[in-house]
CSV table of C-alpha atoms and ligand atoms in Angstrom, one decimal:
chain,number,residue,atom,x,y,z
H,1,MET,CA,-14.2,10.7,-15.8
H,2,GLN,CA,-17.8,11.6,-15.3
H,3,THR,CA,-18.7,11.9,-11.6
H,4,SER,CA,-21.7,9.7,-10.9
H,5,SER,CA,-24.2,10.0,-8.2
H,6,LEU,CA,-23.1,7.2,-6.1
H,7,SER,CA,-19.4,8.1,-6.2
H,8,ALA,CA,-20.4,11.7,-5.5
H,9,ARG,CA,-22.3,10.7,-2.5
H,10,ASP,CA,-19.7,8.6,-1.4
H,11,MET,CA,-17.1,11.3,-1.4
H,12,GLU,CA,-19.1,13.4,1.0
H,13,VAL,CA,-19.4,10.6,3.7
H,14,ILE,CA,-16.9,7.8,3.1
H,15,TRP,CA,-13.2,7.3,4.2
H,16,HIS,CA,-11.7,4.3,2.0
H,17,PRO,CA,-9.1,1.7,2.9
H,18,TYR,CA,-5.6,2.1,1.8
H,19,THR,CA,-6.6,5.4,-0.1
H,20,GLN,CA,-5.0,8.9,0.1
H,21,MET,CA,-8.4,10.6,0.1
H,22,GLN,CA,-6.9,14.0,-1.3
H,23,THR,CA,-5.5,12.7,-4.3
H,24,ALA,CA,-7.4,9.5,-5.2
H,25,PRO,CA,-9.8,9.7,-8.2
H,26,ALA,CA,-13.5,9.1,-7.4
H,27,PRO,CA,-14.4,5.6,-6.7
H,28,VAL,CA,-16.3,3.6,-9.1
H,29,GLY,CA,-19.9,2.9,-7.9
H,30,ILE,CA,-20.5,-0.7,-8.4
H,31,VAL,CA,-24.2,-1.9,-8.7
H,32,ARG,CA,-24.0,-5.5,-9.7
H,33,GLY,CA,-21.7,-8.5,-10.3
H,34,GLN,CA,-22.0,-11.6,-12.4
H,35,GLY,CA,-19.0,-14.2,-12.9
H,36,ALA,CA,-15.8,-12.2,-13.2
H,37,LEU,CA,-17.7,-9.0,-14.3
H,38,LEU,CA,-18.7,-6.2,-12.1
H,39,PHE,CA,-20.9,-3.3,-13.5
H,40,ASP,CA,-20.9,0.3,-12.5
H,41,GLU,CA,-23.9,2.5,-12.1
H,42,ASN,CA,-23.6,3.7,-15.9
H,43,ASN,CA,-23.6,0.0,-16.8
H,44,ASN,CA,-19.9,-0.2,-17.8
H,45,ARG,CA,-18.5,-3.5,-17.3
H,46,TYR,CA,-15.3,-4.1,-15.4
H,47,ILE,CA,-13.3,-7.6,-15.4
H,48,ASP,CA,-12.4,-8.4,-11.7
H,49,ALA,CA,-8.7,-9.6,-12.6
H,50,THR,CA,-7.8,-9.5,-8.8
H,51,SER,CA,-10.8,-11.4,-7.3
H,52,SER,CA,-12.0,-8.2,-5.4
H,53,TRP,CA,-8.9,-7.9,-3.1
H,54,TRP,CA,-8.2,-11.9,-3.4
H,55,VAL,CA,-11.3,-13.0,-1.9
H,56,ASN,CA,-13.7,-14.2,-4.9
H,57,ILE,CA,-13.1,-17.6,-6.3
H,58,HIS,CA,-16.2,-18.7,-8.0
H,59,GLY,CA,-17.3,-15.3,-9.4
H,60,HIS,CA,-19.7,-12.7,-8.1
H,61,ALA,CA,-23.4,-13.1,-6.9
H,62,HIS,CA,-23.2,-16.8,-7.4
H,63,PRO,CA,-26.6,-18.3,-7.6
H,64,HIS,CA,-25.7,-21.5,-5.4
H,65,ILE,CA,-24.1,-19.4,-2.6
H,66,ALA,CA,-27.0,-16.7,-2.7
H,67,GLN,CA,-29.7,-19.4,-2.5
H,68,GLN,CA,-28.3,-21.1,0.3
H,69,LEU,CA,-27.7,-17.9,2.3
H,70,ALA,CA,-31.2,-16.8,1.6
H,71,ALA,CA,-32.6,-19.8,2.9
H,72,GLN,CA,-30.2,-19.8,6.0
H,73,ALA,CA,-31.2,-16.0,6.7
H,74,LEU,CA,-34.7,-17.1,7.1
H,75,GLU,CA,-33.8,-20.0,9.5
H,76,LEU,CA,-31.1,-18.4,11.9
H,77,GLU,CA,-29.2,-15.3,10.9
H,78,HIS,CA,-26.8,-15.2,14.1
H,79,CYS,CA,-26.4,-16.6,17.6
H,80,ILE,CA,-23.7,-16.2,20.3
H,81,PHE,CA,-21.2,-18.9,20.0
H,82,ALA,CA,-20.0,-19.5,23.5
H,83,GLY,CA,-22.6,-21.9,25.3
H,84,PHE,CA,-24.5,-22.4,22.0
H,85,THR,CA,-23.6,-24.1,18.7
H,86,HIS,CA,-25.4,-24.3,15.1
H,87,LEU,CA,-25.5,-26.6,12.3
H,88,PRO,CA,-23.7,-24.3,9.7
H,89,ALA,CA,-20.5,-24.1,12.0
H,90,VAL,CA,-20.5,-27.7,12.9
H,91,GLN,CA,-20.9,-28.9,9.4
H,92,LEU,CA,-18.3,-26.5,7.9
H,93,ALA,CA,-15.7,-27.8,10.7
H,94,GLU,CA,-16.6,-31.3,9.8
H,95,ARG,CA,-16.2,-30.7,6.0
H,96,LEU,CA,-13.1,-28.4,6.4
H,97,LEU,CA,-10.8,-30.4,8.8
H,98,PRO,CA,-10.2,-33.5,6.5
H,99,LEU,CA,-9.0,-31.2,3.8
H,100,LEU,CA,-6.3,-29.7,6.1
H,101,PRO,CA,-3.1,-31.5,7.0
H,102,GLY,CA,-3.2,-32.7,10.5
H,103,GLN,CA,-5.7,-30.3,11.8
H,104,ARG,CA,-8.3,-31.4,14.4
H,105,ARG,CA,-10.1,-28.3,15.8
H,106,VAL,CA,-11.7,-25.1,14.4
H,107,PHE,CA,-11.7,-21.9,16.2
H,108,TYR,CA,-14.0,-19.1,14.6
H,109,SER,CA,-13.3,-15.5,14.0
H,110,ASP,CA,-14.4,-12.9,11.4
H,111,ASN,CA,-11.6,-11.9,9.2
H,112,GLY,CA,-7.9,-12.8,8.2
H,113,SER,CA,-6.4,-10.6,10.8
H,114,THR,CA,-8.3,-11.9,13.6
H,115,ALA,CA,-7.6,-15.3,12.3
H,116,VAL,CA,-3.8,-14.4,12.8
H,117,GLU,CA,-4.2,-12.8,16.2
H,118,VAL,CA,-6.0,-16.0,17.4
H,119,ALA,CA,-3.0,-18.2,16.1
H,120,LEU,CA,-0.4,-15.9,17.8
H,121,LYS,CA,-2.4,-15.9,21.1
H,122,MET,CA,-2.8,-19.8,20.8
H,123,ALA,CA,0.9,-20.0,20.3
H,124,ILE,CA,1.8,-17.7,23.2
H,125,GLN,CA,-0.6,-19.3,25.6
H,126,TYR,CA,0.1,-22.9,24.5
H,127,TRP,CA,3.6,-22.4,25.8
H,128,ASP,CA,2.4,-20.7,29.0
H,129,ASN,CA,-0.2,-23.5,29.7
H,130,LYS,CA,2.8,-25.9,29.6
H,131,GLY,CA,4.7,-23.7,32.1
H,132,THR,CA,7.1,-22.0,29.8
H,133,ARG,CA,7.1,-18.2,28.8
H,134,LYS,CA,8.2,-17.8,25.2
H,135,HIS,CA,7.8,-14.3,23.7
H,136,LYS,CA,9.6,-14.4,20.5
H,137,ILE,CA,8.0,-14.9,17.3
H,138,LEU,CA,9.7,-15.8,13.7
H,139,ALA,CA,8.4,-14.3,10.6
H,140,PHE,CA,9.6,-13.5,7.1
H,141,ARG,CA,11.0,-10.0,6.5
H,142,ASN,CA,8.5,-9.2,3.7
H,143,ALA,CA,5.5,-10.7,5.3
H,144,TYR,CA,2.0,-9.4,5.4
H,145,HIS,CA,-0.4,-10.9,8.0
H,146,GLY,CA,-3.0,-8.2,8.4
H,147,ASP,CA,-3.7,-4.7,9.8
H,148,THR,CA,-4.3,-5.3,13.4
H,149,PHE,CA,-1.5,-4.6,16.0
H,150,GLY,CA,-0.7,-8.2,16.6
H,151,ALA,CA,-0.8,-9.1,12.7
H,152,MET,CA,1.1,-5.8,12.0
H,153,SER,CA,3.9,-6.9,14.5
H,154,VAL,CA,4.5,-10.1,12.7
H,155,SER,CA,4.3,-8.3,9.2
H,156,GLY,CA,7.4,-7.0,7.8
H,157,ARG,CA,8.4,-3.4,8.7
H,158,SER,CA,7.2,-1.2,5.9
H,159,VAL,CA,5.3,1.9,4.9
H,160,PHE,CA,2.2,0.3,6.2
H,161,THR,CA,3.6,0.0,9.6
H,162,ARG,CA,6.1,2.9,9.9
H,163,VAL,CA,4.2,5.1,12.1
H,164,PHE,CA,3.4,2.3,14.6
H,165,ASP,CA,6.8,0.4,14.7
H,166,ASP,CA,8.2,1.3,18.2
H,167,LEU,CA,4.5,-0.1,19.4
H,168,LEU,CA,5.0,-3.5,17.7
H,169,PHE,CA,6.1,-6.4,19.8
H,170,ASP,CA,9.4,-8.0,19.0
H,171,VAL,CA,9.8,-10.4,16.1
H,172,HIS,CA,12.8,-11.9,14.6
H,173,PHE,CA,12.7,-11.6,10.8
H,174,ILE,CA,14.5,-14.0,8.2
H,175,GLU,CA,14.7,-14.0,4.5
H,176,VAL,CA,12.4,-16.4,2.4
H,177,PRO,CA,14.5,-19.5,1.9
H,178,THR,CA,16.2,-20.4,-1.3
H,179,ALA,CA,18.6,-23.4,-1.9
H,180,SER,CA,21.7,-20.9,-1.3
H,181,ASN,CA,20.6,-19.2,1.7
H,182,ILE,CA,18.8,-21.9,3.6
H,183,ALA,CA,21.9,-22.8,5.7
H,184,ALA,CA,22.5,-19.2,6.5
H,185,ILE,CA,18.8,-18.8,7.8
H,186,ILE,CA,19.0,-21.7,9.8
H,187,ALA,CA,22.3,-20.6,11.3
H,188,ASP,CA,20.7,-17.3,12.2
H,189,ILE,CA,17.8,-18.9,14.0
H,190,GLU,CA,20.3,-21.2,15.9
H,191,ALA,CA,22.0,-18.0,17.2
H,192,GLN,CA,18.5,-16.6,18.3
H,193,GLN,CA,18.2,-19.5,20.8
H,194,PRO,CA,15.3,-21.4,19.4
H,195,THR,CA,14.2,-22.4,22.6
H,196,ASP,CA,12.9,-18.9,23.3
H,197,ILE,CA,10.9,-18.8,20.0
H,198,ALA,CA,7.2,-19.6,20.3
H,199,ALA,CA,6.0,-19.7,16.9
H,200,PHE,CA,7.1,-19.2,13.2
H,201,ILE,CA,4.3,-17.5,11.1
H,202,PHE,CA,4.4,-17.7,7.3
H,203,GLU,CA,2.7,-17.2,4.2
H,204,PRO,CA,3.5,-20.6,2.4
H,205,LEU,CA,5.1,-20.4,-1.0
H,206,LEU,CA,3.4,-17.1,-2.0
H,207,GLN,CA,3.7,-13.8,-0.2
H,208,GLY,CA,0.8,-11.4,-1.2
H,209,SER,CA,1.2,-7.9,-0.2
H,210,GLY,CA,4.9,-8.0,0.0
H,211,GLY,CA,4.7,-8.1,-3.7
H,212,MET,CA,3.6,-11.6,-5.0
H,213,VAL,CA,6.8,-13.0,-3.9
H,214,MET,CA,7.1,-16.7,-4.8
H,215,TYR,CA,9.5,-19.0,-3.2
H,216,ASP,CA,11.1,-22.5,-3.2
H,217,ALA,CA,9.0,-25.4,-1.7
H,218,THR,CA,12.1,-27.6,-1.1
H,219,ALA,CA,14.1,-25.1,0.9
H,220,PHE,CA,11.1,-23.9,2.5
H,221,ASP,CA,10.4,-27.3,3.8
H,222,GLN,CA,13.9,-27.8,5.0
H,223,LEU,CA,13.2,-24.6,7.2
H,224,LEU,CA,10.0,-26.0,8.5
H,225,GLN,CA,11.5,-29.2,9.3
H,226,TYR,CA,14.3,-27.4,11.2
H,227,CYS,CA,11.8,-25.3,13.2
H,228,ALA,CA,9.8,-28.3,14.0
H,229,SER,CA,12.8,-30.0,15.4
H,230,GLN,CA,13.4,-27.0,17.7
H,231,HIS,CA,9.7,-27.2,18.7
H,232,ILE,CA,8.9,-23.9,17.2
H,233,LEU,CA,5.1,-23.9,16.5
H,234,LEU,CA,4.2,-23.5,13.0
H,235,ILE,CA,1.5,-21.3,11.9
H,236,ALA,CA,0.7,-21.3,8.1
H,237,ASP,CA,-1.1,-18.1,7.1
H,238,GLU,CA,-3.2,-19.5,4.2
H,239,VAL,CA,-5.7,-16.5,4.3
H,240,MET,CA,-4.6,-15.7,0.8
H,241,THR,CA,-3.0,-19.0,-0.6
H,242,GLY,CA,-5.9,-21.3,0.7
H,243,PHE,CA,-8.8,-22.8,-1.4
H,244,GLY,CA,-6.7,-23.3,-4.6
H,245,ARG,CA,-4.9,-20.0,-5.4
H,246,THR,CA,-1.6,-21.8,-5.6
H,247,GLY,CA,-2.6,-24.8,-7.6
H,248,LYS,CA,-3.0,-27.3,-4.9
H,249,ASN,CA,-6.1,-27.0,-2.5
H,250,PHE,CA,-3.8,-25.4,0.1
H,251,ALA,CA,-0.4,-24.1,-0.4
H,252,MET,CA,0.9,-26.5,2.6
H,253,GLU,CA,0.1,-29.5,0.2
H,254,TYR,CA,3.5,-28.7,-1.6
H,255,VAL,CA,5.7,-29.4,1.7
H,256,SER,CA,5.9,-32.6,3.9
H,257,THR,CA,6.1,-30.7,7.2
H,258,ARG,CA,2.7,-30.2,8.9
H,259,PRO,CA,1.8,-26.9,10.6
H,260,ASP,CA,0.4,-26.6,14.1
H,261,MET,CA,-2.1,-24.2,13.0
H,262,ILE,CA,-3.6,-22.6,9.9
H,263,CYS,CA,-5.2,-19.3,9.3
H,264,LEU,CA,-8.1,-19.0,6.7
H,265,SER,CA,-10.3,-16.3,5.4
H,266,LYS,CA,-10.6,-14.5,2.0
H,267,GLY,CA,-11.6,-17.5,-0.2
H,268,LEU,CA,-13.3,-19.3,2.8
H,269,THR,CA,-16.7,-18.0,1.9
H,270,GLY,CA,-16.0,-17.7,-1.9
H,271,GLY,CA,-15.5,-14.1,-1.0
H,272,THR,CA,-19.1,-13.5,-0.1
H,273,MET,CA,-19.1,-12.9,3.7
H,274,ALA,CA,-16.5,-12.0,6.4
H,275,LEU,CA,-15.4,-15.1,8.2
H,276,GLY,CA,-12.0,-16.2,9.6
H,277,ILE,CA,-10.9,-19.6,11.0
H,278,THR,CA,-7.9,-20.7,12.8
H,279,THR,CA,-7.4,-24.4,12.9
H,280,SER,CA,-5.1,-26.3,15.4
H,281,THR,CA,-3.7,-29.9,15.9
H,282,ALA,CA,-4.9,-32.0,18.8
H,283,ALA,CA,-1.8,-31.3,20.7
H,284,ILE,CA,-2.4,-27.4,20.6
H,285,TYR,CA,-6.0,-28.1,21.5
H,286,GLU,CA,-5.1,-30.4,24.5
H,287,ALA,CA,-2.8,-27.9,25.9
H,288,PHE,CA,-5.8,-25.7,26.8
H,289,LEU,CA,-7.9,-28.4,28.6
H,290,SER,CA,-7.7,-28.2,32.3
H,291,GLY,CA,-9.5,-27.8,35.5
H,292,ASP,CA,-7.6,-24.4,36.0
H,293,LYS,CA,-9.9,-21.8,34.3
H,294,LEU,CA,-6.8,-19.5,33.6
H,295,LYS,CA,-5.9,-22.1,30.8
H,296,THR,CA,-8.8,-21.2,28.9
H,297,LEU,CA,-8.3,-19.4,25.5
H,298,PHE,CA,-10.0,-16.1,26.5
H,299,HIS,CA,-10.7,-14.8,22.9
H,300,GLY,CA,-14.0,-14.3,20.9
H,301,HIS,CA,-15.8,-11.7,18.6
H,302,SER,CA,-19.5,-10.8,18.3
H,303,PHE,CA,-19.9,-12.4,15.0
H,304,THR,CA,-17.7,-15.4,15.7
H,305,ALA,CA,-19.0,-18.4,13.6
H,306,ASN,CA,-21.9,-16.1,12.1
H,307,PRO,CA,-24.3,-18.8,10.8
H,308,LEU,CA,-24.9,-16.8,7.4
H,309,ALA,CA,-21.0,-16.7,6.9
H,310,CYS,CA,-20.6,-20.4,7.7
H,311,THR,CA,-23.4,-21.2,5.3
H,312,ALA,CA,-21.7,-19.1,2.5
H,313,ALA,CA,-18.4,-21.2,3.4
H,314,LEU,CA,-20.3,-24.4,3.0
H,315,ALA,CA,-22.0,-23.5,-0.2
H,316,SER,CA,-18.5,-22.3,-1.5
H,317,LEU,CA,-17.1,-25.7,-0.6
H,318,ASP,CA,-19.8,-27.4,-2.4
H,319,LEU,CA,-18.4,-25.5,-5.7
H,320,PHE,CA,-14.8,-25.9,-4.6
H,321,THR,CA,-14.8,-29.7,-4.3
H,322,ASP,CA,-16.5,-30.2,-7.8
H,323,PRO,CA,-14.0,-31.3,-10.1
H,324,ALA,CA,-15.1,-28.5,-12.5
H,325,CYS,CA,-13.4,-26.1,-10.1
H,326,ALA,CA,-10.0,-27.7,-10.3
H,327,ALA,CA,-10.4,-28.0,-14.2
H,328,ASN,CA,-11.0,-24.4,-14.2
H,329,ARG,CA,-7.9,-23.5,-12.1
H,330,ALA,CA,-5.6,-25.9,-14.3
H,331,ARG,CA,-7.1,-24.1,-17.5
H,332,ILE,CA,-6.1,-20.5,-16.0
H,333,HIS,CA,-2.6,-21.9,-15.1
H,334,GLU,CA,-2.2,-23.0,-18.8
H,335,LYS,CA,-3.4,-19.7,-20.2
H,336,HIS,CA,-1.1,-17.9,-17.7
H,337,GLN,CA,2.0,-20.1,-18.7
H,338,ARG,CA,1.5,-19.2,-22.4
H,339,PHE,CA,1.2,-15.4,-21.6
H,340,LEU,CA,4.3,-15.8,-19.2
H,341,THR,CA,6.3,-17.0,-22.4
H,342,ALA,CA,5.2,-13.8,-24.0
H,343,LEU,CA,6.2,-11.8,-21.0
H,344,GLN,CA,9.6,-13.3,-21.1
H,345,GLN,CA,10.3,-11.3,-24.5
H,346,ILE,CA,9.3,-7.8,-23.3
H,347,PRO,CA,12.2,-5.8,-22.3
H,348,VAL,CA,10.3,-3.6,-19.6
H,349,VAL,CA,9.0,-6.8,-17.9
H,350,LYS,CA,11.0,-8.1,-14.9
H,351,ASN,CA,10.9,-11.5,-13.2
H,352,PRO,CA,7.7,-12.9,-14.7
H,353,ARG,CA,6.6,-15.6,-12.6
H,354,LEU,CA,3.6,-17.9,-12.0
H,355,LEU,CA,2.2,-20.1,-9.2
H,356,GLY,CA,-1.2,-21.8,-9.8
H,357,THR,CA,-3.7,-19.2,-10.8
H,358,VAL,CA,-1.6,-16.1,-9.8
H,359,LEU,CA,0.8,-14.6,-12.5
H,360,ALA,CA,3.1,-11.6,-11.5
H,361,PHE,CA,6.1,-9.6,-12.6
H,362,GLU,CA,7.7,-6.3,-12.0
H,363,LEU,CA,7.6,-3.3,-14.5
H,364,VAL,CA,11.2,-1.7,-15.0
H,365,THR,CA,10.9,1.8,-13.8
H,366,THR,CA,13.2,4.6,-12.9
H,367,GLY,CA,12.1,4.5,-9.1
H,368,ALA,CA,12.8,1.8,-6.5
H,369,ASP,CA,10.6,-1.3,-6.6
H,370,GLY,CA,8.0,-1.4,-3.7
H,371,TYR,CA,4.5,-0.1,-3.0
H,372,THR,CA,5.1,3.6,-3.1
H,373,ASN,CA,6.6,3.4,-6.6
H,374,ALA,CA,5.2,6.5,-8.5
H,375,LEU,CA,4.2,4.4,-11.5
H,376,ALA,CA,1.4,2.6,-9.3
H,377,ASP,CA,-0.9,5.8,-9.8
H,378,ASP,CA,-0.4,5.7,-13.6
H,379,LEU,CA,-1.0,1.9,-13.7
H,380,HIS,CA,-4.3,2.3,-11.8
H,381,ARG,CA,-5.5,5.1,-14.2
H,382,PHE,CA,-4.5,3.1,-17.2
H,383,PHE,CA,-6.5,-0.2,-16.3
H,384,ARG,CA,-9.4,2.0,-15.0
H,385,ALA,CA,-9.8,3.4,-18.4
H,386,LYS,CA,-9.6,-0.1,-19.9
H,387,ARG,CA,-12.3,-1.2,-17.3
H,388,ILE,CA,-10.0,-4.0,-15.9
H,389,MET,CA,-9.8,-4.3,-12.2
H,390,LEU,CA,-6.0,-4.6,-11.6
H,391,ARG,CA,-4.4,-2.9,-8.5
H,392,PRO,CA,-0.7,-3.0,-8.9
H,393,LEU,CA,1.4,-3.2,-5.7
H,394,GLY,CA,3.8,-0.5,-6.7
H,395,ASN,CA,5.4,-1.6,-9.9
H,396,THR,CA,4.4,-5.1,-9.2
H,397,LEU,CA,1.6,-6.1,-11.6
H,398,TYR,CA,-0.2,-9.4,-11.0
H,399,ILE,CA,-3.3,-11.2,-12.2
H,400,LEU,CA,-5.2,-13.3,-9.6
H,401,PRO,CA,-8.6,-13.9,-11.1
H,402,PRO,CA,-11.8,-15.8,-9.9
H,403,TYR,CA,-11.7,-19.3,-11.1
H,404,CYS,CA,-14.7,-18.7,-13.2
H,405,ILE,CA,-12.9,-16.3,-15.5
H,406,THR,CA,-13.5,-17.1,-19.2
H,407,ASN,CA,-10.4,-17.4,-21.6
H,408,GLU,CA,-11.7,-14.5,-23.5
H,409,GLN,CA,-11.7,-12.3,-20.4
H,410,LEU,CA,-8.2,-13.6,-19.8
H,411,ASP,CA,-7.1,-12.6,-23.2
H,412,GLU,CA,-8.6,-9.0,-22.8
H,413,ILE,CA,-6.4,-8.7,-19.6
H,414,TYR,CA,-3.3,-9.8,-21.4
H,415,SER,CA,-3.8,-7.5,-24.3
H,416,SER,CA,-4.2,-4.7,-22.0
H,417,ILE,CA,-1.0,-5.4,-20.3
H,418,GLN,CA,0.8,-5.7,-23.6
H,419,GLU,CA,-0.7,-2.4,-24.7
H,420,LEU,CA,0.6,-0.9,-21.4
H,421,THR,CA,4.0,-2.4,-21.9
H,422,GLN,CA,4.2,-1.0,-25.3
H,423,GLN,CA,3.3,2.5,-24.0
H,424,LEU,CA,6.1,2.3,-21.4
H,425,MET,CA,8.8,1.2,-23.9
H,426,VAL,CA,8.1,4.5,-25.9
H,427,SER,CA,7.9,6.7,-22.7
H,428,THR,CA,10.9,5.1,-20.7
H,429,PRO,CA,13.7,4.0,-23.2
H,430,THR,CA,15.6,1.1,-21.5
P,501,PLP,C1,-5.3,-10.2,3.5
P,501,PLP,C2,-4.4,-11.1,4.3
P,501,PLP,C3,-4.7,-11.0,5.8
P,501,PLP,C4,-5.6,-10.1,6.5
P,501,PLP,O1,-6.9,-10.6,6.2
P,501,PLP,P1,-8.1,-9.5,6.5
P,501,PLP,O2,-9.4,-10.1,6.3
P,501,PLP,O3,-7.6,-8.4,5.3
P,501,PLP,O4,-7.8,-8.9,7.9
P,501,PLP,C5,-3.7,-11.9,6.4
P,501,PLP,N1,-2.7,-12.6,6.0
P,501,PLP,C6,-2.8,-12.8,4.7
P,501,PLP,C7,-1.6,-13.7,3.9
P,501,PLP,C8,-3.4,-11.8,3.9
P,501,PLP,O5,-3.3,-11.9,2.6
């Protein structure tokens, strides 16, 4: 691939996330985006099949979001959020809370990991404020909740956390529930003394970084009901599942149990600005009200509730609540459904699955399943040459597109995947 000036300059000064800088190919220099397309400095077009790390929902450089942002930037760009407030933050909380089951308060931060950190601190301090120390947290073995230390602690122990494992706090991990293992999971929690467990944090129905794992809503609801009955606080990490990804507006709408806290980020601003939100019920919030200053939630970030980020979120909500958005999501789901049927016929495709707008499957390979599977590099190269932005998790391939993606663009992604599987069948007889 030709080394362009932007990517050459990048390679002199930039250290990229999740990238082995010694062996990674030169990064693609992107100059412009429109809808589900991104354009590089040589004007090649790429289909953004994974919503730019799962954040984009309405397409790139959306005019409605851009115009609202520009107007807000000329009005108020930022302001301290302790002792002061502003319209975008208040309006966003007013509009968002009615969409979230049982939630009454919005606490702002600036990304998904911080939204998780805040929820964990709220949970631990909730119990402390009530006069009980509870240190234990419950999480899924395969979970991903972010890259800061608290968020890493509640994430599954993996190649991402390996170096830091003995620095992470103690978490009891359980399997994702199915009809057949739910009784064993509950018995296992029972054996851990549930009264010592402060909270259970989970990615509802769809575990993203863990390999796009989809799990059963009925068994999940049973698990949540059990935890609620044991006064284990429920933290729904909807950083990835929120804003329509799983078909419903929020994944927690698939179950009857209401969470005590919800974490949001990624699609919150339509993928335009960094913003994190941790919501809570009235009961959580009220446990921090006191004449005693030590019961305060001592947490905040410089860019908490940034007015531009809140404005982007409000503009994104305008688009999200328009019926056209739900119609687009239904259209993508139907297209995916048909492709799923085709995938079921392909021998190198394992466990094809679909939830809302997310389609995923494994490719049968000689190595072990997982993030470090050697096939991943070949897959990156293949799709990059096709000018499709797909970023496999090891040998797990998934499509998670912006909702504005066209049927033609989806078809182009599907046929590139079919071409790939044909190549794999020639090279690795199964
Ligand atoms: C991405 C993600 C996070 C972390 O969000 P960042 O903004 O990347 O820090 C947390 N939880 C889930 C479920 C995520 O997918």
